[in-house]
Tab-separated table of C-alpha atoms in Angstrom:
chain	number	residue	atom	x	y	z
C	15	MET	CA	180.544	84.162	54.227
C	16	LYS	CA	183.048	81.924	56.028
C	17	TYR	CA	186.078	83.714	54.548
C	18	SER	CA	184.675	87.072	55.335
C	19	VAL	CA	184.338	86.083	59.260
C	20	LEU	CA	187.940	84.807	59.148
C	21	VAL	CA	189.321	87.974	57.518
C	22	PHE	CA	187.357	90.086	60.196
C	23	LEU	CA	188.665	87.946	63.039
C	24	LEU	CA	192.336	87.992	61.683
C	25	MET	CA	192.005	91.770	61.229
C	26	GLY	CA	190.750	92.049	64.808
C	27	SER	CA	193.460	89.962	66.201
C	28	ILE	CA	196.239	91.860	64.534
C	29	HIS	CA	194.819	95.275	65.709
C	30	ALA	CA	194.760	93.793	69.558
C	31	MET	CA	198.402	92.784	69.190
C	32	ALA	CA	199.487	96.207	68.103
C	33	TYR	CA	199.585	97.667	71.598
C	34	ASP	CA	200.547	94.981	74.097
C	35	SER	CA	202.929	96.771	76.817
C	36	GLY	CA	202.520	100.070	78.691
C	37	ILE	CA	204.018	102.626	81.107
C	38	ALA	CA	202.366	103.934	84.109
C	39	ILE	CA	203.673	106.891	86.051
C	40	GLN	CA	202.568	108.343	89.337
C	41	THR	CA	203.852	110.637	92.116
C	42	ASP	CA	203.680	110.685	95.843
C	43	LYS	CA	201.705	113.215	97.766
C	44	GLY	CA	199.647	114.165	94.816
C	45	ALA	CA	202.692	116.245	93.401
C	46	ARG	CA	202.174	117.522	89.897
C	47	ILE	CA	203.918	116.046	86.919
C	48	GLN	CA	204.331	116.482	82.886
C	49	VAL	CA	205.787	113.108	81.174
C	50	THR	CA	207.564	113.396	77.806
C	51	ILE	CA	208.262	110.078	76.046
C	52	ASN	CA	210.742	110.095	73.167
C	53	GLY	CA	210.299	113.861	72.751
C	54	LYS	CA	206.534	113.681	72.839
C	55	LEU	CA	204.615	115.518	75.584
C	56	TYR	CA	201.859	113.545	77.166
C	57	THR	CA	200.237	115.458	79.783
C	58	LYS	CA	199.197	118.948	78.433
C	59	GLN	CA	197.626	119.762	81.926
C	60	THR	CA	199.932	118.721	84.738
C	61	GLY	CA	198.475	115.893	86.832
C	62	ASN	CA	199.626	113.164	89.295
C	63	PHE	CA	199.117	109.901	87.194
C	64	VAL	CA	199.764	109.155	83.560
C	65	ARG	CA	199.356	105.864	81.438
C	66	VAL	CA	200.724	105.300	78.075
C	67	ARG	CA	200.119	102.182	76.066
C	68	SER	CA	202.585	101.438	73.503
C	69	SER	CA	204.415	98.608	71.596
C	70	PRO	CA	207.548	97.023	73.305
C	71	GLY	CA	211.088	98.614	73.077
C	72	LEU	CA	213.126	101.413	74.217
C	73	PHE	CA	211.659	104.679	75.638
C	74	HIS	CA	213.294	107.980	76.823
C	75	LEU	CA	211.284	108.982	79.703
C	76	GLN	CA	211.524	112.499	80.791
C	77	VAL	CA	209.327	113.633	83.996
C	78	LYS	CA	208.983	117.247	85.051
C	79	VAL	CA	207.919	117.155	88.721
C	80	LEU	CA	206.956	119.867	91.356
C	81	ASN	CA	208.554	118.609	94.596
C	82	PRO	CA	206.205	119.187	97.458
C	83	TYR	CA	208.981	119.951	99.837
C	84	ASP	CA	210.803	122.734	98.481
C	85	LYS	CA	208.147	123.858	95.604
C	86	GLN	CA	210.575	123.660	92.681
C	87	TRP	CA	210.245	121.918	89.390
C	88	TYR	CA	212.765	119.122	88.697
C	89	ILE	CA	213.266	117.148	85.640
C	90	VAL	CA	214.084	113.424	86.017
C	91	ARG	CA	215.255	111.272	83.025
C	92	LYS	CA	215.419	107.618	82.447
C	93	ASP	CA	215.549	105.000	79.617
C	94	ILE	CA	212.918	102.175	80.162
C	95	ARG	CA	212.744	98.886	78.169
C	96	THR	CA	209.492	97.670	77.888
C	97	GLU	CA	208.506	94.013	77.130
C	98	LYS	CA	205.633	92.430	75.399
C	99	GLY	CA	202.617	91.715	77.844
C	100	PHE	CA	203.476	93.687	80.811
C	101	GLU	CA	202.618	97.177	82.056
C	102	PHE	CA	205.657	98.835	83.908
C	103	GLN	CA	204.479	101.010	86.677
C	104	TYR	CA	207.120	103.771	87.934
C	105	LYS	CA	206.780	105.966	90.967
C	106	VAL	CA	208.374	109.407	91.382
C	107	ILE	CA	209.981	109.192	95.050
C	108	PHE	CA	210.731	112.613	96.795
C	109	THR	CA	213.291	113.314	99.406
C	110	ASN	CA	213.660	116.403	101.408
C	111	THR	CA	217.314	117.047	100.465
C	112	HIS	CA	217.808	115.292	97.205
C	113	LYS	CA	216.562	115.294	93.613
C	114	PRO	CA	213.580	113.217	93.149
C	115	THR	CA	214.022	109.788	91.384
C	116	LEU	CA	211.993	107.438	89.258
C	117	VAL	CA	211.777	103.859	90.802
C	118	GLU	CA	209.988	100.899	89.143
C	119	VAL	CA	207.106	99.750	91.619
C	120	LYS	CA	205.655	96.722	89.853
C	121	ARG	CA	205.204	94.967	86.484
C	122	ASN	CA	201.740	93.904	85.775
C	123	PRO	CA	200.841	91.376	83.142
C	124	VAL	CA	198.452	92.728	80.291
C	125	TYR	CA	196.258	89.820	79.125
C	126	SER	CA	194.295	91.575	76.349
C	127	LYS	CA	193.181	95.047	75.658
C	128	TYR	CA	189.637	94.050	76.511
C	129	PHE	CA	190.601	93.631	80.251
C	130	LEU	CA	191.724	97.163	80.049
C	131	ASN	CA	190.208	100.386	80.126
C	132	PRO	CA	191.439	101.881	76.743
C	133	ALA	CA	190.245	105.308	77.734
C	134	LEU	CA	193.211	105.513	80.283
C	135	TYR	CA	195.863	105.214	77.878
C	136	ASN	CA	197.814	107.409	75.362
C	137	ARG	CA	198.910	105.533	72.455
C	138	HIS	CA	202.438	105.721	71.337
C	139	PRO	CA	204.268	104.516	68.271
C	140	VAL	CA	207.414	101.947	68.634
C	141	ALA	CA	210.399	103.528	69.672
C-alpha cells in the first residue's frame, strides 16, 4: 500500500514538472493575431490573446497581426528563449508609420500547474 502511494505521488510530480514555462502574446487595441511557434499554428481562429505552455527552450515565434491603423496584415518574427519556472508575456506594439514589433512586457513566475488554469494553455513539445 505504501509503495503504491509513493509511486502514484512520484508519477504526479513528474507530470507536474513536464510543462514548467509558458509564453503569452497579446495585442494592442484588440487587433487580430495568428501565432505560429516552431512552425505549428496555435490559433486557428484569429483572436487577440494566446497562451502556450511548454518546457523551457528556444522557440521560433511568428505572429501574423492585423494593424488597426492601416488594416494590413504583417508578420513579426522573433526567437524566444524561455526559462524554467517563468511565463514570458509579449505584446505586439503598433505604430502608425512602421511595422509592428514584439516586445517583452513582463515575466511572471509559475509556481505550479495547480495555481494556473490549464484550459488557458496549448501544450507544446520541447524545442
